[in-house]
Coordinates of C-alpha atoms in Angstrom, one line a residue:
X1 CA 127.9 22.6 27.9
X2 CA 128.2 19.2 26.6
X3 CA 131.6 18.4 25.6
X4 CA 133.3 17.9 22.3
X5 CA 133.9 14.4 23.3
X6 CA 129.9 13.9 24.1
X7 CA 129.1 15.2 21.3
X8 CA 131.3 12.6 18.6
X9 CA 130.1 9.5 20.8
X10 CA 126.5 10.9 20.1
X11 CA 127.4 11.3 16.2
X12 CA 128.7 7.6 16.0
X13 CA 126.0 6.4 18.1
X14 CA 123.3 7.9 15.5
X15 CA 125.2 6.2 12.5
X16 CA 124.6 2.5 14.2
X17 CA 121.6 0.6 13.5
X18 CA 118.9 1.0 15.9
X19 CA 115.3 -0.1 16.7
X20 CA 114.1 3.0 15.4
X21 CA 115.8 3.0 12.3
X22 CA 115.7 -0.8 11.7
X23 CA 113.9 -1.6 8.3
X24 CA 112.0 -4.4 11.0
X25 CA 109.1 -4.9 8.1
X26 CA 109.0 -5.2 4.8
X27 CA 109.1 -1.8 2.8
X28 CA 107.4 -1.6 -0.5
X29 CA 108.0 1.4 -2.7
X30 CA 106.4 2.7 -6.0
X31 CA 109.5 4.0 -8.5
X32 CA 109.8 5.1 -11.7
X33 CA 112.5 3.5 -14.2
X34 CA 113.0 4.3 -17.9
X35 CA 112.6 1.7 -20.4
X36 CA 114.7 2.4 -23.5
X37 CA 112.5 -0.5 -25.2
X38 CA 109.5 1.4 -25.1
X39 CA 110.3 4.5 -26.5
X40 CA 108.7 5.6 -29.8
X41 CA 105.9 3.6 -29.4
X42 CA 102.9 4.6 -32.1
X43 CA 100.1 4.7 -29.3
X44 CA 101.6 7.2 -27.1
X45 CA 102.7 4.3 -23.9
X46 CA 105.3 5.9 -21.4
X47 CA 108.6 5.0 -21.2
X48 CA 108.7 6.0 -18.2
X49 CA 107.3 3.0 -16.1
X50 CA 106.0 2.5 -12.4
X51 CA 107.2 -0.4 -10.5
X52 CA 106.9 -1.4 -7.3
X53 CA 109.8 -3.0 -5.5
X54 CA 109.1 -4.7 -1.8
X55 CA 112.1 -5.4 0.0
X56 CA 112.5 -7.9 3.3
X57 CA 112.8 -7.0 6.8
X58 CA 116.1 -6.5 8.0
X59 CA 117.5 -5.5 4.1
X60 CA 118.9 -2.3 5.5
X61 CA 120.6 -3.7 8.4
X62 CA 122.3 -6.3 6.0
X63 CA 124.1 -4.6 3.5
X64 CA 126.4 -7.4 2.5
X65 CA 123.5 -9.7 2.0
X66 CA 122.3 -10.1 -1.4
X67 CA 118.4 -11.5 -2.3
X68 CA 116.9 -13.7 -4.9
X69 CA 114.1 -11.6 -6.8
X70 CA 110.3 -12.4 -7.9
X71 CA 108.7 -10.6 -10.4
X72 CA 104.6 -10.6 -10.6
X73 CA 102.9 -9.5 -13.7
X74 CA 99.8 -7.9 -13.2
X75 CA 96.6 -8.5 -15.5
X76 CA 94.5 -6.8 -17.9
X77 CA 92.9 -3.4 -17.2
X78 CA 94.4 -3.4 -13.7
X79 CA 97.3 -1.6 -12.9
X80 CA 100.3 -2.6 -10.4
X81 CA 98.5 0.0 -7.6
X82 CA 95.1 -2.0 -8.1
X83 CA 96.7 -5.4 -7.7
X84 CA 98.4 -3.9 -4.6
X85 CA 94.9 -3.0 -2.9
X86 CA 94.3 -6.5 -3.1
X87 CA 97.4 -8.5 -2.6
X88 CA 99.1 -6.2 0.0
X89 CA 102.4 -7.3 -1.6
X90 CA 104.3 -6.0 1.5
X91 CA 102.3 -8.3 3.8
X92 CA 103.0 -11.2 1.7
X93 CA 106.6 -10.4 1.6
X94 CA 106.8 -10.1 5.4
X95 CA 105.2 -13.3 5.9
X96 CA 107.5 -15.4 3.8
X97 CA 110.3 -13.7 5.5
X98 CA 109.3 -14.9 8.6
X99 CA 108.9 -18.4 7.2
X100 CA 112.8 -18.1 6.5
X101 CA 111.6 -16.9 2.6
X102 CA 113.7 -13.9 1.9
X103 CA 112.8 -12.4 -1.5
X104 CA 112.5 -8.9 -3.5
X105 CA 109.5 -9.1 -5.3
X106 CA 108.9 -6.6 -8.1
X107 CA 105.7 -5.7 -9.7
X108 CA 106.0 -3.8 -12.9
X109 CA 103.2 -1.8 -14.7
X110 CA 101.9 -3.7 -17.7
X111 CA 98.9 -1.0 -18.7
X112 CA 98.7 0.7 -22.0
X113 CA 96.3 3.0 -23.4
X114 CA 94.2 0.2 -24.0
X115 CA 94.2 -1.3 -20.5
X116 CA 97.4 -3.8 -21.6
X117 CA 100.4 -4.3 -23.4
X118 CA 100.2 -8.5 -23.3
X119 CA 103.8 -8.5 -22.2
X120 CA 104.3 -8.3 -25.9
X121 CA 106.5 -6.6 -28.8
X122 CA 104.6 -4.2 -31.2
X123 CA 105.2 -0.9 -33.0
X124 CA 101.8 0.5 -31.7
X125 CA 101.7 -0.5 -28.4
X126 CA 105.3 -0.8 -27.7
X127 CA 108.0 -3.3 -26.7
X128 CA 106.4 -4.7 -23.1
X129 CA 108.6 -8.0 -23.6
X130 CA 111.6 -6.3 -23.9
X131 CA 110.6 -3.5 -21.4
X132 CA 110.4 -6.6 -18.8
X133 CA 112.9 -9.1 -19.5
X134 CA 115.8 -6.8 -20.3
X135 CA 115.2 -2.8 -19.4
X136 CA 113.4 -3.8 -15.4
X137 CA 115.8 -6.5 -15.0
X138 CA 118.8 -4.7 -15.7
X139 CA 117.5 -1.5 -13.5
X140 CA 116.6 -3.7 -10.5
X141 CA 120.3 -5.5 -10.6
X142 CA 121.7 -2.4 -11.0
X143 CA 119.6 -0.4 -8.2
X144 CA 119.0 -3.4 -5.5
X145 CA 121.1 -6.1 -3.6
X146 CA 119.9 -9.0 -5.8
X147 CA 121.7 -12.2 -6.8
X148 CA 122.0 -10.7 -10.2
X149 CA 121.7 -14.4 -12.2
X150 CA 119.2 -16.6 -13.5
X151 CA 119.3 -19.3 -10.9
X152 CA 117.7 -16.5 -8.2
X153 CA 115.0 -15.0 -10.7
X154 CA 111.4 -16.5 -10.9
X155 CA 108.8 -14.9 -12.9
X156 CA 104.8 -15.2 -11.8
X157 CA 101.6 -13.5 -13.0
X158 CA 98.2 -13.3 -13.2
X159 CA 95.5 -13.4 -16.5
X160 CA 97.4 -11.6 -18.5
X161 CA 100.2 -11.8 -16.1
X162 CA 100.1 -15.8 -16.5
X163 CA 100.1 -15.6 -20.4
X164 CA 103.2 -12.9 -20.1
X165 CA 105.0 -15.5 -17.9
X166 CA 104.8 -18.2 -20.4
X167 CA 105.6 -15.9 -23.2
X168 CA 108.5 -14.6 -21.6
X169 CA 109.8 -17.7 -20.1
X170 CA 109.5 -18.7 -23.8
X171 CA 112.0 -15.6 -25.3
X172 CA 113.9 -15.1 -22.3
X173 CA 114.6 -18.4 -20.4
X174 CA 118.4 -17.2 -20.0
X175 CA 116.7 -14.5 -17.3
X176 CA 114.3 -16.7 -15.3
X177 CA 114.8 -19.9 -13.7
X178 CA 111.5 -20.8 -12.6
X179 CA 108.0 -19.7 -13.7
X180 CA 104.6 -19.8 -11.8
X181 CA 100.8 -18.8 -14.2
X182 CA 98.5 -18.5 -12.4
X183 CA 94.7 -18.3 -14.3
X184 CA 96.8 -17.5 -18.0
X185 CA 94.9 -16.2 -20.3
X186 CA 94.9 -15.8 -24.0
X187 CA 96.5 -19.6 -24.8
X188 CA 94.3 -20.4 -27.3
X189 CA 94.0 -19.1 -30.8
X190 CA 91.3 -16.6 -30.4
X191 CA 90.9 -14.0 -33.2
X192 CA 88.7 -11.6 -32.9
X193 CA 85.1 -12.1 -34.6
X194 CA 84.1 -10.2 -37.7
X195 CA 81.7 -8.8 -35.7
X196 CA 83.2 -7.4 -32.9
X197 CA 85.8 -6.0 -35.4
X198 CA 82.4 -4.2 -37.1
X199 CA 81.9 -3.0 -34.0
X200 CA 85.2 -1.5 -32.9
X201 CA 86.0 -0.4 -36.4
X202 CA 82.9 2.5 -35.8
X203 CA 84.1 3.4 -32.6
X204 CA 85.0 7.1 -31.4
X205 CA 88.4 7.8 -29.6
X206 CA 86.3 8.3 -26.6
X207 CA 84.3 4.9 -27.0
X208 CA 87.5 2.9 -27.5
X209 CA 88.9 4.4 -23.9
X210 CA 85.6 3.6 -22.0
X211 CA 84.7 0.3 -23.9
X212 CA 83.3 -2.9 -22.3
X213 CA 85.9 -5.6 -21.9
X214 CA 85.1 -7.3 -24.8
X215 CA 85.8 -4.6 -27.2
X216 CA 88.8 -3.2 -25.1
X217 CA 90.4 -6.7 -25.2
X218 CA 89.6 -6.8 -28.7
X219 CA 91.1 -3.3 -29.5
X220 CA 94.3 -4.1 -27.1
X221 CA 95.1 -7.5 -28.7
X222 CA 94.6 -5.5 -32.5
X223 CA 97.4 -3.0 -31.2
X224 CA 99.3 -5.5 -29.9
X225 CA 99.4 -8.4 -32.2
X226 CA 97.9 -6.7 -35.6
X227 CA 100.0 -3.8 -35.3
X228 CA 99.7 -1.3 -38.9
X229 CA 102.2 2.0 -38.4
X230 CA 101.0 2.8 -42.0
X231 CA 97.4 3.0 -40.8
X232 CA 96.6 5.9 -38.2
X233 CA 95.3 7.2 -36.3
X234 CA 95.3 3.5 -34.4
X235 CA 97.7 2.0 -36.2
X236 CA 96.4 -1.4 -35.9
X237 CA 94.3 -3.4 -38.5
X238 CA 91.5 -5.7 -38.5
X239 CA 91.8 -7.1 -41.4
X240 CA 88.2 -7.1 -42.3
X241 CA 86.5 -7.0 -45.7
X242 CA 82.9 -8.0 -46.8
X243 CA 82.4 -9.1 -43.8
X244 CA 85.5 -11.5 -43.7
X245 CA 88.3 -11.6 -41.3
X246 CA 92.0 -11.4 -43.4
X247 CA 93.7 -14.7 -42.7
X248 CA 96.9 -13.2 -42.0
X249 CA 95.3 -11.3 -39.3
X250 CA 93.9 -14.8 -37.9
X251 CA 97.2 -16.4 -38.1
X252 CA 99.1 -13.1 -36.3
X253 CA 96.8 -14.2 -33.5
X254 CA 97.4 -17.4 -33.3
X255 CA 101.3 -16.6 -33.8
X256 CA 100.9 -15.3 -30.5
X257 CA 99.2 -17.9 -28.4
X258 CA 101.3 -20.0 -26.2
X259 CA 99.3 -23.4 -26.8
X260 CA 100.6 -22.6 -30.8
X261 CA 103.9 -21.4 -30.0
X262 CA 105.1 -23.9 -27.6
X263 CA 106.2 -26.7 -30.1
X264 CA 109.1 -23.8 -31.3
X265 CA 110.3 -23.0 -27.6
X266 CA 110.5 -26.8 -26.5
X267 CA 114.3 -26.2 -25.4
X268 CA 113.8 -23.2 -23.7
X269 CA 111.0 -24.7 -21.6
X270 CA 112.2 -27.5 -20.8
X271 CA 115.5 -25.5 -19.4
X272 CA 113.7 -24.0 -16.9
X273 CA 114.0 -25.9 -13.6
X274 CA 110.2 -25.8 -12.6
X275 CA 106.9 -24.6 -14.3
X276 CA 104.2 -24.3 -12.3
X277 CA 100.3 -23.7 -13.2
X278 CA 97.2 -23.5 -11.5
X279 CA 93.7 -22.5 -12.1
X280 CA 90.0 -22.1 -10.4
X281 CA 87.8 -24.8 -11.0
X282 CA 85.2 -22.2 -11.7
X283 CA 87.8 -19.9 -14.1
X284 CA 86.2 -19.3 -17.3
X285 CA 89.8 -20.0 -18.9
X286 CA 89.8 -23.2 -17.2
X287 CA 89.3 -25.0 -20.9
X288 CA 92.1 -22.9 -22.2
X289 CA 94.7 -23.7 -19.3
X290 CA 93.5 -27.7 -20.0
X291 CA 94.8 -27.2 -23.8
X292 CA 98.2 -25.8 -22.8
X293 CA 98.4 -28.7 -20.3
X294 CA 98.1 -31.4 -23.2
X295 CA 100.8 -29.4 -25.4
X296 CA 103.2 -29.4 -22.3
X297 CA 102.5 -33.3 -22.5
X298 CA 102.4 -33.7 -25.8
X299 CA 106.3 -32.2 -25.7
X300 CA 106.9 -33.7 -22.4
X301 CA 108.2 -30.9 -20.7
X302 CA 107.9 -31.1 -17.0
X303 CA 105.7 -29.0 -14.9
X304 CA 103.1 -29.0 -11.9
X305 CA 99.7 -28.6 -12.1
X306 CA 97.3 -27.8 -9.5
X307 CA 93.3 -27.5 -9.6
X308 CA 91.8 -25.9 -7.0
X309 CA 88.2 -24.5 -5.7
X310 CA 87.9 -21.1 -6.9
X311 CA 87.0 -18.7 -10.0
X312 CA 89.5 -16.4 -11.6
X313 CA 90.0 -14.0 -8.6
X314 CA 88.9 -14.7 -5.8
X315 CA 92.0 -16.6 -4.1
X316 CA 94.8 -15.3 -5.9
X317 CA 95.8 -12.9 -2.5
X318 CA 95.7 -16.3 -0.3
X319 CA 97.5 -18.1 -2.8
X320 CA 100.4 -15.6 -3.7
X321 CA 101.0 -16.4 -0.3
X322 CA 100.5 -20.2 0.7
X323 CA 101.6 -21.6 -2.7
X324 CA 103.7 -18.7 -5.3
X325 CA 106.0 -17.1 -2.9
X326 CA 107.0 -20.5 -1.3
X327 CA 107.3 -22.4 -4.7
X328 CA 109.8 -19.7 -5.2
X329 CA 111.5 -19.9 -1.8
X330 CA 112.1 -24.0 -2.8
X331 CA 113.4 -23.1 -6.2
X332 CA 115.5 -20.3 -6.4
X333 CA 119.2 -19.9 -5.4
X334 CA 120.1 -18.0 -2.6
X335 CA 123.8 -17.8 -3.1

């Protein structure tokens, strides 16, 4: 028979960290949070949002330790799950920790009915901007042991996520201190052509959901940047009349292009500790990124820039490990 004293000793030992219990590798969790900002959007995109949260090795064993946080925004058409399959975020965080760069990585869901909310606010698509910058950040800080201050938060993203990184940095400089935009899209004014608008106006709902990339991008950006709550069933406005596009619709697209927006947000961008941009030399978005680079120069906004050998996506997983996380490791406050 086991004595009471031995039982008490075994119970006490069970409460202590050990090799079997220790979080010796990074842990990735697919969780859900509620975004008040997404409630009531006309497109029906959910207010319950998926998000990956990756904690570094040893997170469980050090209950008094707090960590800087890097938020990563995914691209158009994709989902966080699709990026996880390509990027293996837990491996990237584990490699960063092994190099002395322990961070929490957060990858929210920017997907929508038409495959992307462009991290913007719209009554039709939903308030993706506020979903990330307000609701998600507050949820992460309340649930995880973060260093809940601007100086310990970084924001990065790829393609549509690179666009979102720049947009949110302009709108919410009080939330993030350092940003890294990878192969950012949608940087210059590019209103849809009359031909594309005429095509999407005649599409059925099924055709829209299953449309090709060009038509899908037109539909998604109309929902986001040219919303019209008075125009069911899609609640967006093409502005197409007699083969011409309404100048107001053209202006709406220009108003959401970072290269055009930038002059209004110079103090916000200059308040950041560091801005980093990169893109492949064979990326179809290179000219847009060069235009943004010229605008940053025009307004004397400091930034780092790298043009590397590659296309739009073939080196993103590698560069998250070799450039993005090390950048934040050198920039974010750790106490």
